[in-house]
mmCIF file of C-alpha atoms and ligand atoms in Angstrom:
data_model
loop_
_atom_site.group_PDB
_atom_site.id
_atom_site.type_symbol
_atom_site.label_atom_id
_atom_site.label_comp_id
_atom_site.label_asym_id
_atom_site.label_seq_id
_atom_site.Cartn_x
_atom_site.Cartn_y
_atom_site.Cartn_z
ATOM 1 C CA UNK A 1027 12.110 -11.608 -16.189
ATOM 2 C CA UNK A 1028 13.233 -8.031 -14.753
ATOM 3 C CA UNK A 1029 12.003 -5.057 -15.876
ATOM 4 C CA UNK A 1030 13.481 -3.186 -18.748
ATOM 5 C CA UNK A 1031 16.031 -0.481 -17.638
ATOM 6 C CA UNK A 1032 17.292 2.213 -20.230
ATOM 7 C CA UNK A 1033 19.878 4.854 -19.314
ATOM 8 C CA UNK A 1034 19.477 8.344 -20.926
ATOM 9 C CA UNK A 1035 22.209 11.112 -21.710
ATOM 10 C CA UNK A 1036 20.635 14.193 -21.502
ATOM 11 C CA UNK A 1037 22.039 17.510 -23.073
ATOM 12 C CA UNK A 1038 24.511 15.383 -25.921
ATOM 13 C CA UNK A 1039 26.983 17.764 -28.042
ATOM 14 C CA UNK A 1040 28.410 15.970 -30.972
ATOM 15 C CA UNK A 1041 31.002 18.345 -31.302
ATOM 16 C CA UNK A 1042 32.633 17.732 -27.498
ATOM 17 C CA UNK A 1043 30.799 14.934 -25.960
ATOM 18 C CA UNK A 1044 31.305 11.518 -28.459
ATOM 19 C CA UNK A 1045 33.896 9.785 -26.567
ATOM 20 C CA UNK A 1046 32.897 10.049 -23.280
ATOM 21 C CA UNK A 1047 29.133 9.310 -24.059
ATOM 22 C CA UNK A 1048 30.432 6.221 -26.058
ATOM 23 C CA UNK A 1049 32.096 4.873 -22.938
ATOM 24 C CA UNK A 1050 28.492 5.519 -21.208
ATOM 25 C CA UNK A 1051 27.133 3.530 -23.480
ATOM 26 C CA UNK A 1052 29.404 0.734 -23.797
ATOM 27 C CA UNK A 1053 28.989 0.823 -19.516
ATOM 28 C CA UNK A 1054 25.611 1.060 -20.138
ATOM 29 C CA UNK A 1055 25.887 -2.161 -22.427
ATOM 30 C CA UNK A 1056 28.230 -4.230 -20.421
ATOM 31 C CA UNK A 1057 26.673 -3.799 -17.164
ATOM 32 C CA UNK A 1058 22.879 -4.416 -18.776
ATOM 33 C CA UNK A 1059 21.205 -1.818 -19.973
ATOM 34 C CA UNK A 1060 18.953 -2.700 -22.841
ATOM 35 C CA UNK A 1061 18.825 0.572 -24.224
ATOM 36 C CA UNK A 1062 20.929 3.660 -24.707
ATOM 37 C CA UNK A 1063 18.808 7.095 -25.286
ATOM 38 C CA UNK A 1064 20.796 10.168 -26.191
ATOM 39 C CA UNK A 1065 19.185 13.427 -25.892
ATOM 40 C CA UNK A 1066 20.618 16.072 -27.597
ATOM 41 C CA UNK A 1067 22.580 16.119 -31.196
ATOM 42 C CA UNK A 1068 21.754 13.439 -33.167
ATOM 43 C CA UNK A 1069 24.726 11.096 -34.127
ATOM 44 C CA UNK A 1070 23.577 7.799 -36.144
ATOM 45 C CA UNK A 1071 28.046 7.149 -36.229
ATOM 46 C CA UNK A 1072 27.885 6.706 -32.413
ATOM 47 C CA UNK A 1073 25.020 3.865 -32.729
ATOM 48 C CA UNK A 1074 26.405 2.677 -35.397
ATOM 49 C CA UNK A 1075 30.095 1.930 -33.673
ATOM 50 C CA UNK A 1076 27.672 0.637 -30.966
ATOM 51 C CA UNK A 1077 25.711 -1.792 -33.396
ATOM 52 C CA UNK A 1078 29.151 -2.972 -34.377
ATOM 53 C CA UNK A 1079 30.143 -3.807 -31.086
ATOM 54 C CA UNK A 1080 27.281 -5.864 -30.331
ATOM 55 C CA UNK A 1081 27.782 -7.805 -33.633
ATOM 56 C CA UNK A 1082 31.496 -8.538 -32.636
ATOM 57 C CA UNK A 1083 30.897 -8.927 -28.763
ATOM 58 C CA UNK A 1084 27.006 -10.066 -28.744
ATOM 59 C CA UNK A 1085 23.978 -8.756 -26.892
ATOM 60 C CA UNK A 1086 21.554 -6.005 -28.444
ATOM 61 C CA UNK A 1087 21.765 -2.672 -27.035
ATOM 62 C CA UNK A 1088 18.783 -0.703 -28.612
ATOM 63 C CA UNK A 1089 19.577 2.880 -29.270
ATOM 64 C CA UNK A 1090 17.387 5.828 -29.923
ATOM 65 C CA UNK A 1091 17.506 9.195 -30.103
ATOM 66 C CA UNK A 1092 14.968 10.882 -27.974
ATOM 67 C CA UNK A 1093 13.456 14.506 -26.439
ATOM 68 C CA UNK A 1094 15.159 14.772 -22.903
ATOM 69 C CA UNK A 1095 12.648 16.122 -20.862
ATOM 70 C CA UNK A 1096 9.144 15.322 -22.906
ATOM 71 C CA UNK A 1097 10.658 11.048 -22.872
ATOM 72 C CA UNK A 1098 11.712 11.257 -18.967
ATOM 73 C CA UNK A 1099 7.635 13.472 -18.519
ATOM 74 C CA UNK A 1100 6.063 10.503 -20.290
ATOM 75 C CA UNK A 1101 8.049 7.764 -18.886
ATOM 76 C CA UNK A 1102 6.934 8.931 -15.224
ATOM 77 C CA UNK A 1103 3.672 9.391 -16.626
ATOM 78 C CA UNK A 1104 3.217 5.853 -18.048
ATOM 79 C CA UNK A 1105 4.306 4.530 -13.920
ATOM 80 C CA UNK A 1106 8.220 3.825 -14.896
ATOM 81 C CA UNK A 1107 10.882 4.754 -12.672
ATOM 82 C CA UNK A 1108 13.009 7.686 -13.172
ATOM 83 C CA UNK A 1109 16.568 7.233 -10.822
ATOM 84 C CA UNK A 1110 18.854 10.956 -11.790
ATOM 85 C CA UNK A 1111 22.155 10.607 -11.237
ATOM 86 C CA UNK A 1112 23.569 13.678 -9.437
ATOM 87 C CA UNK A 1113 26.019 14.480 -7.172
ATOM 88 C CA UNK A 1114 23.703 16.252 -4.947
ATOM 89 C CA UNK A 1115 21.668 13.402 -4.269
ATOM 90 C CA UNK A 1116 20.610 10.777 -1.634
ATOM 91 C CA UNK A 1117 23.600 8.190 -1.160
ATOM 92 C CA UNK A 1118 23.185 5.361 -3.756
ATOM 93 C CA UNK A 1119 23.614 2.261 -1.301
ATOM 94 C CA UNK A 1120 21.233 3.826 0.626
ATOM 95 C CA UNK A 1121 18.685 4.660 -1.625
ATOM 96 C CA UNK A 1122 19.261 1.549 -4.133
ATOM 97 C CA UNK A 1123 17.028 -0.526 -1.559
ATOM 98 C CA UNK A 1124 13.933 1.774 -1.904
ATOM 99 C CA UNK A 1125 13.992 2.114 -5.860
ATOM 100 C CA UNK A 1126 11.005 0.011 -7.164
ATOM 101 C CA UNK A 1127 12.366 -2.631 -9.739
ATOM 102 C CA UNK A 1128 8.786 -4.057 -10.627
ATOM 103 C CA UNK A 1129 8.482 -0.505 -13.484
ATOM 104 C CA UNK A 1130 10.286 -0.067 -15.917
ATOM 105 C CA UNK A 1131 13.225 1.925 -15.159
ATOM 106 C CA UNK A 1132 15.321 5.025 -16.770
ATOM 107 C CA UNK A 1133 18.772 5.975 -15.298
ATOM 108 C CA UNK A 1134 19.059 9.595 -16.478
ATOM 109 C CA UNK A 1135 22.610 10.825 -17.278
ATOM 110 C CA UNK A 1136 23.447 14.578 -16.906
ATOM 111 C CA UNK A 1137 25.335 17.030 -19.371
ATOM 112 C CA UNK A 1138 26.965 20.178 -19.374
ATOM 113 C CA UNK A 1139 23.942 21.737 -17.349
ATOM 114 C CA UNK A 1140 20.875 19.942 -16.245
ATOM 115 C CA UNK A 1141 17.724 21.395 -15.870
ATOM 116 C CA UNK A 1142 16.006 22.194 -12.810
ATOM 117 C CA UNK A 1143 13.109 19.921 -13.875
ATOM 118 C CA UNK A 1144 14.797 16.513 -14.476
ATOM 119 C CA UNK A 1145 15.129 17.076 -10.553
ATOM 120 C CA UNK A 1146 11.732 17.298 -9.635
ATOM 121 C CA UNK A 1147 10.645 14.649 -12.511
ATOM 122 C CA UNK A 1148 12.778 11.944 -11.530
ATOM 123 C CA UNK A 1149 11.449 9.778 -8.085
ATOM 124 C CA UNK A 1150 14.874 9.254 -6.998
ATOM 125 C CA UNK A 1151 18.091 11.772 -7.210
ATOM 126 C CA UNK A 1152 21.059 9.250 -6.104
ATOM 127 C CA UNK A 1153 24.476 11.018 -5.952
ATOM 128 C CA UNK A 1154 27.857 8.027 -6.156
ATOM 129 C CA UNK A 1155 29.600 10.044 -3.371
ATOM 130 C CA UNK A 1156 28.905 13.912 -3.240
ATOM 131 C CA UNK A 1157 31.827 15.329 -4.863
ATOM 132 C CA UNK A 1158 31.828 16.081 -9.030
ATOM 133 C CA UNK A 1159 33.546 13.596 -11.152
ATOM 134 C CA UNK A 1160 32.606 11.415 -13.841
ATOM 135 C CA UNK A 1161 29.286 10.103 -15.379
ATOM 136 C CA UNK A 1162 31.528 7.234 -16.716
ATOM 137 C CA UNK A 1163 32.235 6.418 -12.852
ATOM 138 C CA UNK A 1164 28.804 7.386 -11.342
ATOM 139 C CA UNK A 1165 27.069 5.356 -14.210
ATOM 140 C CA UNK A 1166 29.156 2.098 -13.250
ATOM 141 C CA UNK A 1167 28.970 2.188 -10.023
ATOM 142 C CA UNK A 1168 25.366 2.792 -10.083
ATOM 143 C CA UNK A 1169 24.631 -0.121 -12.166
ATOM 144 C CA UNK A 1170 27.004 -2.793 -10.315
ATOM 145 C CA UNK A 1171 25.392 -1.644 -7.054
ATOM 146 C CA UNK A 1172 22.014 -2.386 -8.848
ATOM 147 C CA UNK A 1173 22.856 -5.695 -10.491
ATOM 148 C CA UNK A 1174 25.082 -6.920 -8.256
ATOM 149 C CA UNK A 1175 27.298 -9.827 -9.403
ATOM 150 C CA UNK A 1176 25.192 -10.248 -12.096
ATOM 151 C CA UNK A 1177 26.320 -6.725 -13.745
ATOM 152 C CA UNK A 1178 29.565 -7.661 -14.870
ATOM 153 C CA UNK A 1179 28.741 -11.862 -15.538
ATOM 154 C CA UNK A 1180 26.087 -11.628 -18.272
ATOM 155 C CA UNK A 1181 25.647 -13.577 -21.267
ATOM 156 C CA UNK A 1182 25.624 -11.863 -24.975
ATOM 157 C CA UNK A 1183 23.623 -13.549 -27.686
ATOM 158 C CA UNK A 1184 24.753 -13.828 -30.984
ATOM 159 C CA UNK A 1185 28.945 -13.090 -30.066
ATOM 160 C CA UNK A 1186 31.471 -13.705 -32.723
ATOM 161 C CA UNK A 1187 33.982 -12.792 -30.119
ATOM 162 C CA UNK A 1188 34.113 -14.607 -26.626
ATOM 163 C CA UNK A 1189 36.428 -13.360 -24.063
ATOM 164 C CA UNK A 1190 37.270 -15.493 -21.522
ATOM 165 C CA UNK A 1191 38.929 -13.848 -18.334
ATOM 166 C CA UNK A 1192 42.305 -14.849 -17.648
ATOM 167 C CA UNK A 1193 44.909 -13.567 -15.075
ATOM 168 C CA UNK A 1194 48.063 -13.654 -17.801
ATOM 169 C CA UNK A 1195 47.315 -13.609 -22.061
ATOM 170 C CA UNK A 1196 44.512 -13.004 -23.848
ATOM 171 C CA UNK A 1197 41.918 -16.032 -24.319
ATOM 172 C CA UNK A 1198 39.468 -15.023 -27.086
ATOM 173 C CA UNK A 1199 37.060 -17.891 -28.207
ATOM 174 C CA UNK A 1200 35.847 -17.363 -31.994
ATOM 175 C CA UNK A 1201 32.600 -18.735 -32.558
ATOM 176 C CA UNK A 1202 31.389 -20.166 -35.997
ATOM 177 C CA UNK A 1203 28.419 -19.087 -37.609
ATOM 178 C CA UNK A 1204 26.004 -22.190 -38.297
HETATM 179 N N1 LIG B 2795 27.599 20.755 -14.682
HETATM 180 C C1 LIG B 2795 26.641 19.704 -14.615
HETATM 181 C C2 LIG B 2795 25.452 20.121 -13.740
HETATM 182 O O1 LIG B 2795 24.882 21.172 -14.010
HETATM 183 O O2 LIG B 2795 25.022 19.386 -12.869
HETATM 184 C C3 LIG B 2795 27.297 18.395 -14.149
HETATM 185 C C4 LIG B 2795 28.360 17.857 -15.089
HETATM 186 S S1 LIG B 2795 28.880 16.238 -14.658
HETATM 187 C C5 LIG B 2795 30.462 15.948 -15.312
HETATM 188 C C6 LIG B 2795 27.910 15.260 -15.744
HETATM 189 C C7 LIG B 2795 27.076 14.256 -15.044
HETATM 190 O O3 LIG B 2795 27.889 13.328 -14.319
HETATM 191 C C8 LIG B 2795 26.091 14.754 -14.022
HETATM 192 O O4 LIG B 2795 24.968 15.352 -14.582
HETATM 193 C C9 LIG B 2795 25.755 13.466 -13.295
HETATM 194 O O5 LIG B 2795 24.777 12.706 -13.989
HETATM 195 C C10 LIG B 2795 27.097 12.738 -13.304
HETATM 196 N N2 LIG B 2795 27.789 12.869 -12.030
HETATM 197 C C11 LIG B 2795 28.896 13.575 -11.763
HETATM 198 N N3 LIG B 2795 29.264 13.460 -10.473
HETATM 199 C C12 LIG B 2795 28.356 12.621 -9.909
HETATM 200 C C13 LIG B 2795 28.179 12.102 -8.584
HETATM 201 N N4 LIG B 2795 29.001 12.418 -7.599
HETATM 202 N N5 LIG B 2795 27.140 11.262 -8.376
HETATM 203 C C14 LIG B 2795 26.286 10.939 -9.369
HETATM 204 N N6 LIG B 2795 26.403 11.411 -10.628
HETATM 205 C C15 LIG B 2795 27.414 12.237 -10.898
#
């Protein structure tokens, strides 16, 4: 049983930010997260839409909404590991193999500006490639490269819906309820 592994969106506005941090969560769900924490504005529509996808799709992605900085401080403090994704960081192949797994673990997600101390909380500042582009892309990436195959090939509990991958159509199993 690996350790539990949360990613964290620091710095949410629910006025600009909903659709891109709903694709970080549903990356965040896909690939294996077991929780999505948004920091920031609260917005109980965005975890709802994300409750509804699990009950269609399967899985359980908890959601919470929690203090950026004081949750990441106390995470660190209670021995988990903190991993900041950030374009100025160490080269995420390359520091993927030193990143204890045996802690829980918090992938922190930056916002419009990140503050200078969610550098020098976090263990680990991993940059995908160090040029700015998107925490969509930096957040999948990350996670496939820390999964591996596994990332993309999981299975979701409790699915109505059951896609099953196809090179031509669309193959959709419908489970009954017992
Ligand atoms: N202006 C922000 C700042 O002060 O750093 C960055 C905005 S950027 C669009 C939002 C987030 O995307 C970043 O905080 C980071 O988590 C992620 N990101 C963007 N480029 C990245 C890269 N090359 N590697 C890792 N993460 C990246």
């Amino acid at each position: 049983m690996s350790e539990r592994l949360d990613v964290l969106r620091l710095g949410y506005r629910k006025g600009r930010d909903p659709r891109i941090t709903t694709h970080l969560a549903l990356v965040a769900r896909a690939m294996g997260a077991d929780g999505f924490l948004l920091a920031g504005d609260e917005d109980k529509e965005m975890f709802e839409n994300l409750k509804s996808v699990d009950s269609r799709f399967g899985g359980s992605l908890e959601t919470e909404h929690v203090s950026g900085l004081g949750h990441l401080r106390r995470h660190v403090e209670n021995g988990g590991t903190a991993i900041h994704l950030t374009m100025y960081g160490e080269p995420f192949r390359k520091a993927i193999p030193k990143i204890r797994r045996d802690k829980p673990v918090v992938i922190i997600v930056g916002g419009a500006k990140v503050p200078g101390d969610v550098y020098k909380l976090c263990q680990h500042n991993v940059a995908v490639g160090n040029q700015p582009h998107s925490e969509v892309a930096a957040l999948a990436l990350f996670m496939d490269a820390w999964f591996g195959e596994s990332a993309s090939e999981r299975n979701f509990d409790g699915a109505r819906l059951v896609i099953e991958g196809t090179n031509k159509g669309k193959v959709v199993h419908e489970i009954e309820e017992e």
